[in-house]
Tab-separated table of C-alpha atoms in Angstrom:
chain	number	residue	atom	x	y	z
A	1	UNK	CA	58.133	61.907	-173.497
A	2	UNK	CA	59.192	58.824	-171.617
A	3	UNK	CA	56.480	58.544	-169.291
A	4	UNK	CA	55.050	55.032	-170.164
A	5	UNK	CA	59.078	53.509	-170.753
A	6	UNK	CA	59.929	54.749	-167.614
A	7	UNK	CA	56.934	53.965	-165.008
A	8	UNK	CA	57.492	49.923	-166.617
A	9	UNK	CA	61.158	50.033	-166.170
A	10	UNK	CA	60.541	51.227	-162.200
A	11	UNK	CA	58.062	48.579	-161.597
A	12	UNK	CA	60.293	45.837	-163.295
A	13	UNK	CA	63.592	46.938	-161.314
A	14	UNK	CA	61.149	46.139	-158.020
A	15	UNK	CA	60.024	42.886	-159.372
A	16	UNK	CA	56.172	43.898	-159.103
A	17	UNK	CA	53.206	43.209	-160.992
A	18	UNK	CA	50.886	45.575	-162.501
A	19	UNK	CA	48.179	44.640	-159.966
A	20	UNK	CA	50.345	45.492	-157.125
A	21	UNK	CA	51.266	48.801	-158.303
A	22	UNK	CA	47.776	49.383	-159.404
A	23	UNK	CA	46.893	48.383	-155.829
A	24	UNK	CA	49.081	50.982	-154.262
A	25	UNK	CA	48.499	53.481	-156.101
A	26	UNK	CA	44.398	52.596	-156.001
A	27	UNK	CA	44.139	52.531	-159.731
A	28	UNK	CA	42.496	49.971	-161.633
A	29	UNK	CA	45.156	46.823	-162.811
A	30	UNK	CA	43.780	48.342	-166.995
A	31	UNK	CA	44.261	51.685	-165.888
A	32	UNK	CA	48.009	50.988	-165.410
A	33	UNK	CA	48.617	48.699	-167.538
A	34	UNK	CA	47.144	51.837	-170.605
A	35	UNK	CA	49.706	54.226	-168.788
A	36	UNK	CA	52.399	51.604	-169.436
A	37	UNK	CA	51.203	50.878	-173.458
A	38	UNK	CA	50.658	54.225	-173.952
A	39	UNK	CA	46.862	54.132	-174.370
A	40	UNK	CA	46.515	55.724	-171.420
A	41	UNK	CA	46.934	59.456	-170.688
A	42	UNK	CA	47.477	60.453	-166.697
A	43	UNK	CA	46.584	63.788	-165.614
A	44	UNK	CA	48.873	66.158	-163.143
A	45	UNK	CA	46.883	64.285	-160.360
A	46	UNK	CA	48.222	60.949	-161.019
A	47	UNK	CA	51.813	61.913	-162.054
A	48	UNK	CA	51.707	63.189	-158.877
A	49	UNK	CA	51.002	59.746	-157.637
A	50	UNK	CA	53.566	57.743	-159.538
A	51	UNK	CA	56.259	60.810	-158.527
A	52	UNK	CA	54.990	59.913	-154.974
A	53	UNK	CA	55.216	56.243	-155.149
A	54	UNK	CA	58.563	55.723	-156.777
A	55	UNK	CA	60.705	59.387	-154.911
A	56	UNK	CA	61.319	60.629	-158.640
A	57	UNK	CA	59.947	63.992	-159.895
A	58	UNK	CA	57.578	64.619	-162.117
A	59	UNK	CA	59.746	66.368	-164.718
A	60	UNK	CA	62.707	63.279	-164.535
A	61	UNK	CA	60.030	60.754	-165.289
A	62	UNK	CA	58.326	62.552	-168.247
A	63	UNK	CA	61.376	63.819	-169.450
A	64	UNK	CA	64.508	62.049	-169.013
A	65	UNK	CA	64.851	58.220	-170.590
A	66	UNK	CA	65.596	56.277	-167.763
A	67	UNK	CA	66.909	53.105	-169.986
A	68	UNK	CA	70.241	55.522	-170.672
A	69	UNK	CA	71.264	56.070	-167.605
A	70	UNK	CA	74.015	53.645	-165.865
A	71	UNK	CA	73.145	50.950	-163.413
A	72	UNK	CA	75.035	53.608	-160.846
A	73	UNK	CA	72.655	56.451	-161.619
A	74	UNK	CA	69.501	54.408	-161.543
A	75	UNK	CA	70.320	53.003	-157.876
A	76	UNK	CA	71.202	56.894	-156.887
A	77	UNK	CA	67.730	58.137	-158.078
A	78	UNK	CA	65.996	55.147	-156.610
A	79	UNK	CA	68.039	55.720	-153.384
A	80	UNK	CA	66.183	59.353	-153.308
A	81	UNK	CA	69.027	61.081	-155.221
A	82	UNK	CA	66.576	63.540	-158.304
A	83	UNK	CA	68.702	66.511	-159.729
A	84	UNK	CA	65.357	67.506	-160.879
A	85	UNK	CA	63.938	67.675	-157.546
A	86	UNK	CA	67.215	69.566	-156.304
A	87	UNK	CA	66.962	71.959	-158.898
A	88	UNK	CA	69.266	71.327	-161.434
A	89	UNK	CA	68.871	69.217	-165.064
A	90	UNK	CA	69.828	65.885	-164.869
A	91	UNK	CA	72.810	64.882	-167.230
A	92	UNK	CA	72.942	61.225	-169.565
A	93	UNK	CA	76.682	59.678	-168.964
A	94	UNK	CA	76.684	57.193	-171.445
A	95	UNK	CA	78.621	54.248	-170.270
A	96	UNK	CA	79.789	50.644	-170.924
A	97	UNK	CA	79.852	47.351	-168.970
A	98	UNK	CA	81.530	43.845	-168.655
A	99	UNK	CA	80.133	40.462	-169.121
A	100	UNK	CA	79.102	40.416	-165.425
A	101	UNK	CA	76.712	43.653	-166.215
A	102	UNK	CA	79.381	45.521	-163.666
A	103	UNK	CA	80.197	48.976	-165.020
A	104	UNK	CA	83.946	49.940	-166.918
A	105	UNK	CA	85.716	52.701	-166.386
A	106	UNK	CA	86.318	54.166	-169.498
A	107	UNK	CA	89.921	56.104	-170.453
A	108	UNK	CA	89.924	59.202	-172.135
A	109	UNK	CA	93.153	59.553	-173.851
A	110	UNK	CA	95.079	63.143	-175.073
A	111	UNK	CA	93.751	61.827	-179.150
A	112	UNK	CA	89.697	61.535	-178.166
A	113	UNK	CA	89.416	64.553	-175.495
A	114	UNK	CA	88.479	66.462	-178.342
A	115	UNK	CA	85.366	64.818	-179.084
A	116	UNK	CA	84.047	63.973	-175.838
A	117	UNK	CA	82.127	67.860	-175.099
A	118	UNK	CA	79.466	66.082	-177.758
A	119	UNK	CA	80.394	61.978	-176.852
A	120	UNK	CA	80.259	61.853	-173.135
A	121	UNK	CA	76.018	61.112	-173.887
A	122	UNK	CA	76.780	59.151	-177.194
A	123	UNK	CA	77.017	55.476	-176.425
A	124	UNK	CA	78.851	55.005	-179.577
A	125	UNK	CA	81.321	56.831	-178.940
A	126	UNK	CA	81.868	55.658	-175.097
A	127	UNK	CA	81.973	52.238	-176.576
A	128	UNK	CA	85.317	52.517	-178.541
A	129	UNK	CA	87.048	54.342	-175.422
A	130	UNK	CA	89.506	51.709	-173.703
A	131	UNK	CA	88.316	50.302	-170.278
A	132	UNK	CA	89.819	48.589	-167.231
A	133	UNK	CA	88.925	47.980	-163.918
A	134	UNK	CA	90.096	49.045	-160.321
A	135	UNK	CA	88.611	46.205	-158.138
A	136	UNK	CA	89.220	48.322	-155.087
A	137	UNK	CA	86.425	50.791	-155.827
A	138	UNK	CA	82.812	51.078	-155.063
A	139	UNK	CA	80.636	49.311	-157.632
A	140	UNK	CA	77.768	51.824	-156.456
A	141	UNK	CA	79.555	55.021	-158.158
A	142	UNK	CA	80.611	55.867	-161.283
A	143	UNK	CA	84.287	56.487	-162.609
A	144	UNK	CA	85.908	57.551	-165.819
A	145	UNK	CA	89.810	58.454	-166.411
A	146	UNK	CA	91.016	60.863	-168.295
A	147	UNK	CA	94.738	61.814	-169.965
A	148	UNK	CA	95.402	65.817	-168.662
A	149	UNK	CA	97.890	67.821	-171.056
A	150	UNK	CA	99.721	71.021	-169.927
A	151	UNK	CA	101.643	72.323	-166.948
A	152	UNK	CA	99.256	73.950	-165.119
A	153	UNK	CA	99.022	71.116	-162.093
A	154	UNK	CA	102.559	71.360	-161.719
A	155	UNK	CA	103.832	68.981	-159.670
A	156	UNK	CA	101.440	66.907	-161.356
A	157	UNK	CA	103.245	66.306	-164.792
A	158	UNK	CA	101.911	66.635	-168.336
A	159	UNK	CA	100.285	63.545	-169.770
A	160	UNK	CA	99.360	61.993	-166.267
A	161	UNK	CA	95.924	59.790	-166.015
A	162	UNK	CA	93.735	61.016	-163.297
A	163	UNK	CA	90.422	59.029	-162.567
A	164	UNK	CA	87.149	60.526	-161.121
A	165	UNK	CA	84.052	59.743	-159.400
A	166	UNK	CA	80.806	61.249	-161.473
A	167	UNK	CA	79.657	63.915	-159.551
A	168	UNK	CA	75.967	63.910	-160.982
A	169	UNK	CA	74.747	67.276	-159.014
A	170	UNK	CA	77.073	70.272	-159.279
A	171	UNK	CA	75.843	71.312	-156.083
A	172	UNK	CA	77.925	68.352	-154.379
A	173	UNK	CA	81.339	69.687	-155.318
A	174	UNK	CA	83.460	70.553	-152.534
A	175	UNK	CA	85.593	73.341	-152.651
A	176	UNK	CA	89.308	73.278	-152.982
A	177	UNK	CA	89.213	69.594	-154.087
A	178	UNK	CA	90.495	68.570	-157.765
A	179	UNK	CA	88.008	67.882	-160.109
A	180	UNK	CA	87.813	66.758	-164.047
A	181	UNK	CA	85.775	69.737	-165.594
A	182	UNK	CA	83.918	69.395	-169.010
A	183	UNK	CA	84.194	73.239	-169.885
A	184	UNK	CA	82.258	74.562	-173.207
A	185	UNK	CA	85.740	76.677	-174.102
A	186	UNK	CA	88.819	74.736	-173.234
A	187	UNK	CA	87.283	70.967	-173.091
A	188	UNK	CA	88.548	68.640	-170.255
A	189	UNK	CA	90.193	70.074	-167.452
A	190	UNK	CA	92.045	69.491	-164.641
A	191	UNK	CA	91.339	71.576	-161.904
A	192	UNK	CA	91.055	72.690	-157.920
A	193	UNK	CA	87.661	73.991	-157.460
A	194	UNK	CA	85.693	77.036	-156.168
A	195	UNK	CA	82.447	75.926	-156.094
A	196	UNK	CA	80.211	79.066	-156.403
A	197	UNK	CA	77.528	77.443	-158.014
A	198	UNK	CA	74.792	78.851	-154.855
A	199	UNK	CA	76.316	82.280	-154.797
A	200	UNK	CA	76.440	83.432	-158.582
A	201	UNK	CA	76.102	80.000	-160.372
A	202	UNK	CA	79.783	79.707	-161.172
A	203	UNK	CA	82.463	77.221	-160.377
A	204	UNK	CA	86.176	79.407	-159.764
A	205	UNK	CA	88.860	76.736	-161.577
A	206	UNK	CA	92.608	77.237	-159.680
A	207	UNK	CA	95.783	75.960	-160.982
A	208	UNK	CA	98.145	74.100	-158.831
A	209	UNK	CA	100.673	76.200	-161.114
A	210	UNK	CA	101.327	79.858	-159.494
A	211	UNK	CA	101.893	80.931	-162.977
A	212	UNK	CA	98.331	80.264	-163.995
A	213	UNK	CA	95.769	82.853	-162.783
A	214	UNK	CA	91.741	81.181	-161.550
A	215	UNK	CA	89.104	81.277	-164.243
């Protein structure tokens, strides 16, 4: 449980004090301040009122470690943006950043593809992936590149790079759009998507390739 890591971390990203959160939330400044050490055990009444105060659900800030997520997904979930309020479990992307605190994008080449079903959380293993920059995109979103293998994008050739935005709720992917899929039996792929994911919970993956029947 994260409760008392998380509630601090909100309150110190807003640059307030314990008494004015206390204040707003009409709580005494030692009530908060034993939620935040741990002393301090709130009931569904006042999780309600932090979920309230700060737009994040109940389950994301019990649950989910807020100090792993990127600078990126931190701004979307205090811009209102809760896959646990929309339904759907929010996933850790591990990621790395520069000496200005500004966010890499990480390459996944052919030779580490094969780990990254189990390292895409690991910050270890982000951390030895090579990075670069691409000055020309949004510093508000996330992006990763990855090496794609095969002929199925055809006329896209074998070996090609192809960088992505994060898309952190499945529910946001448009269909007939390529996207980099994490799949649990082929790994990273490269893909033109059905998304199906309101109809029968399923995302239909299309080839560019004729040859290649969706999946």
């Amino acid at each position: 449980m994260f409760f008392k890591e998380n509630i601090k971390l909100l309150r110190k990203r807003r640059n307030l004090t314990q008494d004015e959160v206390a204040s707003a939330l009409e709580l005494k400044r030692s009530t908060l301040s034993g939620y935040e050490n741990g002393v301090g055990h709130p009931n569904l009444q006042t999780l309600s009122l932090f979920s309230e105060y700060y737009g994040i659900a109940i389950d994301t800030l019990v649950k989910v470690d807020l100090k792993l997520l990127s600078e990126s997904q931190l701004q979307q979930l205090e811009q209102g943006f809760d896959s646990f309020i929309k339904g759907s479990q929010l996933r850790v992307l591990a990621t790395t950043v520069d000496q200005e605190n500004e966010e890499n994008i990480e390459l996944v080449e052919e030779k580490a593809k094969a780990g990254y079903g189990t390292g895409f959380a690991d910050p270890e293993y982000i951390r030895i992936l090579p990075t670069f920059k691409m000055p020309f995109l949004s510093k508000q979103k996330k992006y990763r590149s990855f090496q794609i293998s095969g002929d199925s994008m055809l006329p896209i050739p074998d070996k090609s790079y192809v960088t992505g935005e994060y898309v952190a709720d499945w529910n946001d992917i448009k269909n007939h759009l390529a996207y980099i899929i994490l799949t649990r039996e082929d790994g990273i792929v490269f893909k033109v998507v059905e998304n199906r994911i309101r109809l029968n919970r399923k995302l239909v993956l299309h080839s560019l390739n004729p040859l290649y029947e969706p999946y």
